CSV table of C-alpha atoms in Angstrom, one decimal:
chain,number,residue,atom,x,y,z
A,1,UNK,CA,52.0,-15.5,-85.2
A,2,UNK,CA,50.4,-19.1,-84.4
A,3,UNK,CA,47.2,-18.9,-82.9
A,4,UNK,CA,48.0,-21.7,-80.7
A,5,UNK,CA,49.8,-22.2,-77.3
A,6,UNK,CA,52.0,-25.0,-76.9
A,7,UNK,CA,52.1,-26.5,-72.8
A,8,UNK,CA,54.6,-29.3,-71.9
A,9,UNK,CA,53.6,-31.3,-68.8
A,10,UNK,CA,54.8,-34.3,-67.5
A,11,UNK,CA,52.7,-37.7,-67.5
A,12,UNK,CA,51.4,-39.3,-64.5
A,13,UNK,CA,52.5,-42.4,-66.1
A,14,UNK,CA,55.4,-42.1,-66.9
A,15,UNK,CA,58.4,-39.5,-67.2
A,16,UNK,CA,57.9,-38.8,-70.6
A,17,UNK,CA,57.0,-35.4,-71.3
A,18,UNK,CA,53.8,-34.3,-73.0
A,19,UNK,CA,53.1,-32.0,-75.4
A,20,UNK,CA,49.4,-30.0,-75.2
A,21,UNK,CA,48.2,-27.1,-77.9
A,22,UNK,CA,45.4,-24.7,-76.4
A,23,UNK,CA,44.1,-22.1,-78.6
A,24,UNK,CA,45.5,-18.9,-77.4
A,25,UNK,CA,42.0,-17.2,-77.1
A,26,UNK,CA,40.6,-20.0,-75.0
A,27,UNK,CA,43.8,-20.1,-72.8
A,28,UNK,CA,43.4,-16.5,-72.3
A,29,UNK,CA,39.4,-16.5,-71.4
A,30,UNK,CA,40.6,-19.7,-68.9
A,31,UNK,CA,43.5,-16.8,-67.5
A,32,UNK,CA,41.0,-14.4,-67.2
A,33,UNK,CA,38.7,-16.5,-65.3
A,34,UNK,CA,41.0,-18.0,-62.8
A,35,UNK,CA,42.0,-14.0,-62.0
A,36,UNK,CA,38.3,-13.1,-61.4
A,37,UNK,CA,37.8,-16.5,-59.6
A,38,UNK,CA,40.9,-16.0,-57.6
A,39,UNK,CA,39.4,-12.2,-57.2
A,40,UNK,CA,35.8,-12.9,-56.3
A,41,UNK,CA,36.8,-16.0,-53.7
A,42,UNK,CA,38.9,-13.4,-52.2
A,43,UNK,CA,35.5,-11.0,-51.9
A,44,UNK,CA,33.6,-13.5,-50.8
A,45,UNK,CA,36.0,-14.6,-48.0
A,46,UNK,CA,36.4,-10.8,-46.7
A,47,UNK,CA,32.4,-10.7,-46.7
A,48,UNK,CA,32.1,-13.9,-45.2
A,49,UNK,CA,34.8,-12.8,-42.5
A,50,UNK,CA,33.0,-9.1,-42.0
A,51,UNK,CA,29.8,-10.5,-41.8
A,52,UNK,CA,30.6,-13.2,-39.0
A,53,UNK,CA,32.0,-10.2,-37.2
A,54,UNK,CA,29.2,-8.4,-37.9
A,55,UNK,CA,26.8,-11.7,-36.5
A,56,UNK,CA,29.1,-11.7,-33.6
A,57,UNK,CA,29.0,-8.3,-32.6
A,58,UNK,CA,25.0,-8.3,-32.9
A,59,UNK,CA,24.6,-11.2,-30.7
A,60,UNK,CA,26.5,-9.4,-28.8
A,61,UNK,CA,24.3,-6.7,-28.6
A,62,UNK,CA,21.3,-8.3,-28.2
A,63,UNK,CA,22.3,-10.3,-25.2
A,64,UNK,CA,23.6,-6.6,-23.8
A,65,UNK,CA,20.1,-4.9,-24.4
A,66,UNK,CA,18.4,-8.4,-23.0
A,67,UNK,CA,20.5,-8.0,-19.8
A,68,UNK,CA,19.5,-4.5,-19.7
A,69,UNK,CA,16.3,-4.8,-20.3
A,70,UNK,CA,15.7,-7.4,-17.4
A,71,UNK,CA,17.4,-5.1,-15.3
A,72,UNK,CA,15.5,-2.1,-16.7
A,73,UNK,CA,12.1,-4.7,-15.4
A,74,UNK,CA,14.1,-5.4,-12.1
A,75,UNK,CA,14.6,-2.2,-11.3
A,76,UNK,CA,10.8,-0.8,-12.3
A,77,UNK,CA,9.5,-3.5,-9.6
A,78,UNK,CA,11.6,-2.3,-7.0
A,79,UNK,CA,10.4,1.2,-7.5
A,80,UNK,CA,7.2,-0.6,-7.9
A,81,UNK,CA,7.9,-2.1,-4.3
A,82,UNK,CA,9.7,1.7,-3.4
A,83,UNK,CA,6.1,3.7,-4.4
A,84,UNK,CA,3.6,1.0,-2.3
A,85,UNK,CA,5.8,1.1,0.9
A,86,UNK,CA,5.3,5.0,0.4
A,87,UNK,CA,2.4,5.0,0.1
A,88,UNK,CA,1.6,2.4,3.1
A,89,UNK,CA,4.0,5.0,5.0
A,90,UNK,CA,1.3,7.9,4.3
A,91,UNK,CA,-1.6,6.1,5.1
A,92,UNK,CA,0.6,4.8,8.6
A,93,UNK,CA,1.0,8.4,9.8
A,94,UNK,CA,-2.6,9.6,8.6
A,95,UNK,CA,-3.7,6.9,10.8
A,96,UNK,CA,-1.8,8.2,13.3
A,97,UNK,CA,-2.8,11.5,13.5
A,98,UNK,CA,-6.3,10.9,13.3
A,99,UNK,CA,-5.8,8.7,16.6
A,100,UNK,CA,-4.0,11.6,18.1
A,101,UNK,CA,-6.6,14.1,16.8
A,102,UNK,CA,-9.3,11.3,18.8
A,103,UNK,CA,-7.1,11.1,21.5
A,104,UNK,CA,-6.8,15.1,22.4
A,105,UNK,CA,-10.4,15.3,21.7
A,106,UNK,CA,-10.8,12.9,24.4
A,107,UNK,CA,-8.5,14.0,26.5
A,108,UNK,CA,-9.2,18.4,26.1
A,109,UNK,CA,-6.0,18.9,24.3
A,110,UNK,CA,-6.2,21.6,21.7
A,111,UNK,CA,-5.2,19.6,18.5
A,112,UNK,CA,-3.0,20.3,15.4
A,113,UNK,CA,-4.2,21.4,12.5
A,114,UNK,CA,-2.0,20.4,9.7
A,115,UNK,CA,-3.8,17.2,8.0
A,116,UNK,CA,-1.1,14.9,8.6
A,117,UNK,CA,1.5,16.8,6.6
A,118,UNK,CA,0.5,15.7,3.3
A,119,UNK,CA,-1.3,18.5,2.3
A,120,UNK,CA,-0.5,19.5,-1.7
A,121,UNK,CA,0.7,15.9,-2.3
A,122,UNK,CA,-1.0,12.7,-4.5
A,123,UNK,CA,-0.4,9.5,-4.5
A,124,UNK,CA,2.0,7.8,-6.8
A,125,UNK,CA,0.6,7.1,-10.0
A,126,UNK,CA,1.4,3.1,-10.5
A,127,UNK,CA,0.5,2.6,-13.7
A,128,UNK,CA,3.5,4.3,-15.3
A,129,UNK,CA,5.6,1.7,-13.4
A,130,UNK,CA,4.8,-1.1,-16.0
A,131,UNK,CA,8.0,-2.9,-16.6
A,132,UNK,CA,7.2,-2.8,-20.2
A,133,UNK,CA,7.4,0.8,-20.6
A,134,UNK,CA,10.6,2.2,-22.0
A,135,UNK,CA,12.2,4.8,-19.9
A,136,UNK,CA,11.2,8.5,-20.4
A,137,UNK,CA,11.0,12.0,-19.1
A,138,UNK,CA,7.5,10.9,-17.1
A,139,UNK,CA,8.9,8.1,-15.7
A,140,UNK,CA,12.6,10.0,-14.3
A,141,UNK,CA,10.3,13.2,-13.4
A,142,UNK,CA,8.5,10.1,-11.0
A,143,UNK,CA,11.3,8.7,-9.6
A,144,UNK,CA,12.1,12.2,-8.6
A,145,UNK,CA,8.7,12.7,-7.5
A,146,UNK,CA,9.1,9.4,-5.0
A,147,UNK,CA,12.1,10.7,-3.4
A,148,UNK,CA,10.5,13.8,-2.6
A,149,UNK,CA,7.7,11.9,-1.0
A,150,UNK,CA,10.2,9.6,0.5
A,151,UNK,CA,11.9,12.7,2.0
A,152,UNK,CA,8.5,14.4,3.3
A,153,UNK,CA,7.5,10.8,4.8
A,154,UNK,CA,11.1,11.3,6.9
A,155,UNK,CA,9.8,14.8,7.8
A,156,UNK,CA,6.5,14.5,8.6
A,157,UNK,CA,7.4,10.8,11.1
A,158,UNK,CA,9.7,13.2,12.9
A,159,UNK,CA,7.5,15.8,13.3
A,160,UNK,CA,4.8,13.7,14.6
A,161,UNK,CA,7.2,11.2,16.7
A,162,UNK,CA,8.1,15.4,18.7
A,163,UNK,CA,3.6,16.0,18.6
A,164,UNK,CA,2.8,12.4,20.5
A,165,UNK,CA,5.6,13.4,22.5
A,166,UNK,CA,4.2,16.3,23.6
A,167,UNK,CA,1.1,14.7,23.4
A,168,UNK,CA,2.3,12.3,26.2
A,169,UNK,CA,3.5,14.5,28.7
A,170,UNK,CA,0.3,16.6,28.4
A,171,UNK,CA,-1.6,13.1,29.3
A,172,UNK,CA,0.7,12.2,32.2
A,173,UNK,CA,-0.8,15.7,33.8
A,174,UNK,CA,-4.7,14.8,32.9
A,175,UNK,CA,-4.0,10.9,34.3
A,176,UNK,CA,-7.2,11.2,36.8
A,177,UNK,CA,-8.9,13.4,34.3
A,178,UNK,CA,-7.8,10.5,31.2
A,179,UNK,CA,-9.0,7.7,33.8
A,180,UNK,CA,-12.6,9.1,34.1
A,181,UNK,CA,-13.4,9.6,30.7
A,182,UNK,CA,-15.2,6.5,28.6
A,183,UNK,CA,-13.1,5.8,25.8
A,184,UNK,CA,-13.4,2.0,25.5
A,185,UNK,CA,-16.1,-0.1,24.1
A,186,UNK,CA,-18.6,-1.2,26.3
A,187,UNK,CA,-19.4,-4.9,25.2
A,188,UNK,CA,-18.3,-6.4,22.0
A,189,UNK,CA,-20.7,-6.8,19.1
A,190,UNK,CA,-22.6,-5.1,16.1
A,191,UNK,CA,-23.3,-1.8,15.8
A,192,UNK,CA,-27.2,-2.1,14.9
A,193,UNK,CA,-28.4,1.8,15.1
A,194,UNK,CA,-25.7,4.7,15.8
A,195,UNK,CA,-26.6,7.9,17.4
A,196,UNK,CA,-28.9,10.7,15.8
A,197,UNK,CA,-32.1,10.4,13.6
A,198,UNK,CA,-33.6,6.9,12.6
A,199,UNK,CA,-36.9,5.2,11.6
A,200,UNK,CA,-38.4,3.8,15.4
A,201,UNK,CA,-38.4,0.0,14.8
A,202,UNK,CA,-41.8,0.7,16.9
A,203,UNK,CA,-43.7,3.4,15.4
A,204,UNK,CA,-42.0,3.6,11.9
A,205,UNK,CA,-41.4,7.7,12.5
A,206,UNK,CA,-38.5,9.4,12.6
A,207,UNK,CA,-36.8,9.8,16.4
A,208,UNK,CA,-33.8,11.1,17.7
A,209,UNK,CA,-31.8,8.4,19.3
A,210,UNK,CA,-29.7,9.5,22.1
A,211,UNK,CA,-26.7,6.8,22.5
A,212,UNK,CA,-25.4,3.6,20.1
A,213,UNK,CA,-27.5,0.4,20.4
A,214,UNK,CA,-24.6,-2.8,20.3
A,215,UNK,CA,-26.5,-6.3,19.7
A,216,UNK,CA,-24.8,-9.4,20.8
A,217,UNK,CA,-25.6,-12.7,22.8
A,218,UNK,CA,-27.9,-12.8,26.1
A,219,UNK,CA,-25.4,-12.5,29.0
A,220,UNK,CA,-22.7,-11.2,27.2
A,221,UNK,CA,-20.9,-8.9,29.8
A,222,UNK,CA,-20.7,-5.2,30.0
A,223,UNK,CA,-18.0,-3.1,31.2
A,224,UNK,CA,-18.0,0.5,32.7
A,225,UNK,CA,-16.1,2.8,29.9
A,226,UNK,CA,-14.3,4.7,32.4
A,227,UNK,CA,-13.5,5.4,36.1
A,228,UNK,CA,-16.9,6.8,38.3
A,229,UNK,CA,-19.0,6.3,40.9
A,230,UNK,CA,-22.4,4.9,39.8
A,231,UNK,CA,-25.2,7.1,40.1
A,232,UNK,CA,-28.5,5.0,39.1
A,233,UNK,CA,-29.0,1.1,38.9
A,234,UNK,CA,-32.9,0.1,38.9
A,235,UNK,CA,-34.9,-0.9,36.3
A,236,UNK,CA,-37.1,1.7,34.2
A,237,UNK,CA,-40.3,1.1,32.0
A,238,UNK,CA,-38.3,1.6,28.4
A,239,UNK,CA,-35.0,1.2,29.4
A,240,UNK,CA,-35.2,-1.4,31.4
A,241,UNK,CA,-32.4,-2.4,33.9
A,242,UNK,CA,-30.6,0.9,33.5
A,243,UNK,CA,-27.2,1.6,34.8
A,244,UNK,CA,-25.2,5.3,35.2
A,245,UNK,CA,-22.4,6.2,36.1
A,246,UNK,CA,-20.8,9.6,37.0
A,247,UNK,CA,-17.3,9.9,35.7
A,248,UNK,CA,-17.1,13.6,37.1
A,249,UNK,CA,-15.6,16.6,34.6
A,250,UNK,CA,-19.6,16.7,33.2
A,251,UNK,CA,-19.0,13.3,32.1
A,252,UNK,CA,-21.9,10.4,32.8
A,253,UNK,CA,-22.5,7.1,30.9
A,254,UNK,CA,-25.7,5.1,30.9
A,255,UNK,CA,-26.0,1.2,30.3
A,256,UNK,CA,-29.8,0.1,29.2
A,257,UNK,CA,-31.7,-2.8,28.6
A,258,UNK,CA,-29.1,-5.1,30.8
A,259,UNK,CA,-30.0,-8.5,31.9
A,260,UNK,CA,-29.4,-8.0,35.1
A,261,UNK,CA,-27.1,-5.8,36.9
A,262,UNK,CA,-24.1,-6.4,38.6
A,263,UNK,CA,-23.4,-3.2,40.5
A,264,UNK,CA,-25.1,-0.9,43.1
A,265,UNK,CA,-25.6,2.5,43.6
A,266,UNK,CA,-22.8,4.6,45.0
A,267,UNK,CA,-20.1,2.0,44.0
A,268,UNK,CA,-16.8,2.9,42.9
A,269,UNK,CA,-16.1,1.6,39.4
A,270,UNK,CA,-12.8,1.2,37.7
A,271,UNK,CA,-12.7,1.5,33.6
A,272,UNK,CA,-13.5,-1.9,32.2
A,273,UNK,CA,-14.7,-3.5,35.7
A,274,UNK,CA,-18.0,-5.9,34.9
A,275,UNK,CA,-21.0,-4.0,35.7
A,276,UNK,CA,-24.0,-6.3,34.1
A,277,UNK,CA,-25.4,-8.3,31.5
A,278,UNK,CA,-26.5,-7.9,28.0
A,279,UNK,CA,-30.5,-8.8,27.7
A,280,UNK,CA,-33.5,-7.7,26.4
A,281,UNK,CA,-35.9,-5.8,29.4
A,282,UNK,CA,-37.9,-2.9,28.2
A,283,UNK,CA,-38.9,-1.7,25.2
A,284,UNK,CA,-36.6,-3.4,22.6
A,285,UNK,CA,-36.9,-5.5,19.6
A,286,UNK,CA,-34.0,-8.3,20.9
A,287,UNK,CA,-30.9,-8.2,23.6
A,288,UNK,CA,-28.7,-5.7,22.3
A,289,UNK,CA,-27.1,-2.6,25.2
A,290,UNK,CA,-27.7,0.9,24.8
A,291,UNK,CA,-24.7,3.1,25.8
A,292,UNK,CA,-25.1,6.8,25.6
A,293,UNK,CA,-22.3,9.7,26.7
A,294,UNK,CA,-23.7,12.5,28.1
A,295,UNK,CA,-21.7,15.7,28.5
A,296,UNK,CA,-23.0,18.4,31.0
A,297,UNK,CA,-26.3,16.8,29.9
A,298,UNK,CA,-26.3,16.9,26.8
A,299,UNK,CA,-26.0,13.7,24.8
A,300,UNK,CA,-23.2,13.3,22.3
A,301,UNK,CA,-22.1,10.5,20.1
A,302,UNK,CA,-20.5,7.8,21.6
A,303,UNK,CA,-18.4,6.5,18.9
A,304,UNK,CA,-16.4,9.6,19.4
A,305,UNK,CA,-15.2,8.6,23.1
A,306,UNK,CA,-14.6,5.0,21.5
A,307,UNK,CA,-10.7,4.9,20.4
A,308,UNK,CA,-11.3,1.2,19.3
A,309,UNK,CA,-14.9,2.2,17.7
A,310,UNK,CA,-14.5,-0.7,15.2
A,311,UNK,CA,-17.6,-3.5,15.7
């Protein structure tokens, strides 16, 4: 057998026809290699096709789990938003029971004794709402905890909207009773010694001090705290030009150290009527009013009878 393989092929020259001997072991390695050619282009194709599906489909991905993760961050700051407003929504109706509790104390009205509703109950822990924290158990056992704060918030405005109800139509049947009693400030200013035990700015010992002492300007007007007839208006040694007024129900208020006073004795005054002058007579360190509230003659702290007792 010849060891050679004859090809004919036609010239690109002419029409003649060619003659061209290959040894039959090189024509069969070149065979061979154009199958596995022909084979591994094929591979390479089906791998180059699988993994631009496979490129495509993890873009894909990603720009699904980027979506979701903004809205994962979207929705963490609006239950970020979600737990503050609770929590401004507790401190709202705490607020509001304390002024209820100031204003039945004022007023003689037995008050409730439930804390505002929130007993049992923290606050919302915030720092497991960072947006960068991937969901877990914690963070779905708060969200559950929020709406069961949201809920008692709803339970505990509706119980309190039917107390200051109550509350109300208790105060329309004390109206005289609510117009006597001092419950306002008595001048503006600062607060420069409260009521009880303090070091004498005179003596440097320890002495009981019987009312609130409220600095402010020289002629800086005073008002009466409540409706009353005025029982004293004259000027004593420490005090200085004093004023008092009997509001009735045990209830008297005195003013001290005024500048000069504005009312007489026996007159009818009306809750925040003018009845003198900040100043500086008697014993005192600068102009300033002393207010005291005395109860069945007993002295008690003013800033109780103060709903506005901010200075």
């Amino acid at each position: 057998m010849s060891k050679r393989i004859k090809i004919w092929y036609y010239s690109s020259k002419g029409s003649s026809i060619r003659e061209l001997s290959i040894r039959r072991t090189l024509f069969g390695f070149l065979l061979i290699f154009g199958l596995v050619s022909v084979i591994g282009l094929s591979f390479a194709g089906y791998d180059y096709i699988r993994l631009k599906q496979f490129y495509l489909k993890n873009k894909m991905m990603q720009d699904s789990v980027h979506i979701m993760d903004g809205e994962i961050k979207d929705q963490r700051r609006q239950i970020r938003t979600f737990a503050a407003e609770i929590e401004t929504l507790k401190k709202q109706v705490r607020d509001l029971s304390k002024f209820g509790d100031r204003v039945r104390m004022i007023a003689d009205i037995n008050p409730i004794t439930d804390s505002g509703g929130f007993i049992g109950i923290g606050g919302i822990p915030t720092e497991t709402l960072n947006t960068d924290i991937a969901p877990d158990s914690q963070y779905n056992s708060l969200i559950r905890e929020m709406h069961q704060q949201g809920d008692q918030v709803k339970t505990v405005i509706s119980m309190r909207s039917n107390d200051f109800e109550r509350l109300i139509e208790q105060l329309e049947k004390k109206r005289d009773y609510l117009a006597a009693i001092p419950s306002i400030k008595p001048v503006n200013g600062w607060l420069t010694s409260g009521f009880g035990n303090r070091e004498s700015p005179f003596t440097g010992q320890t002495d009981f001090n019987t009312g609130i002492d409220i600095a402010n300007a020289s002629g800086t007007e005073i008002v009466a705290t409540g409706n009353g007839r005025v029982s004293k208006a004259s000027l004593e040694r420490f005090i200085g030009n004093r004023v008092a007024i009997d509001h009735g129900y045990g209830y008297v208020t005195q003013y001290g150290h005024m500048k000069k006073i504005l009312v007489k004795r026996g007159q009818y005054v009306k809750r925040g009527d003018v009845i003198g002058l900040v100043g500086k007579t008697g014993r005192t360190t600068g102009p300033h009013l002393h207010y005291e509230v005395v109860i069945n003659g007993t002295p008690v702290n003013p800033l109780k009878y103060i709903l506005d007792f901010k200075f």
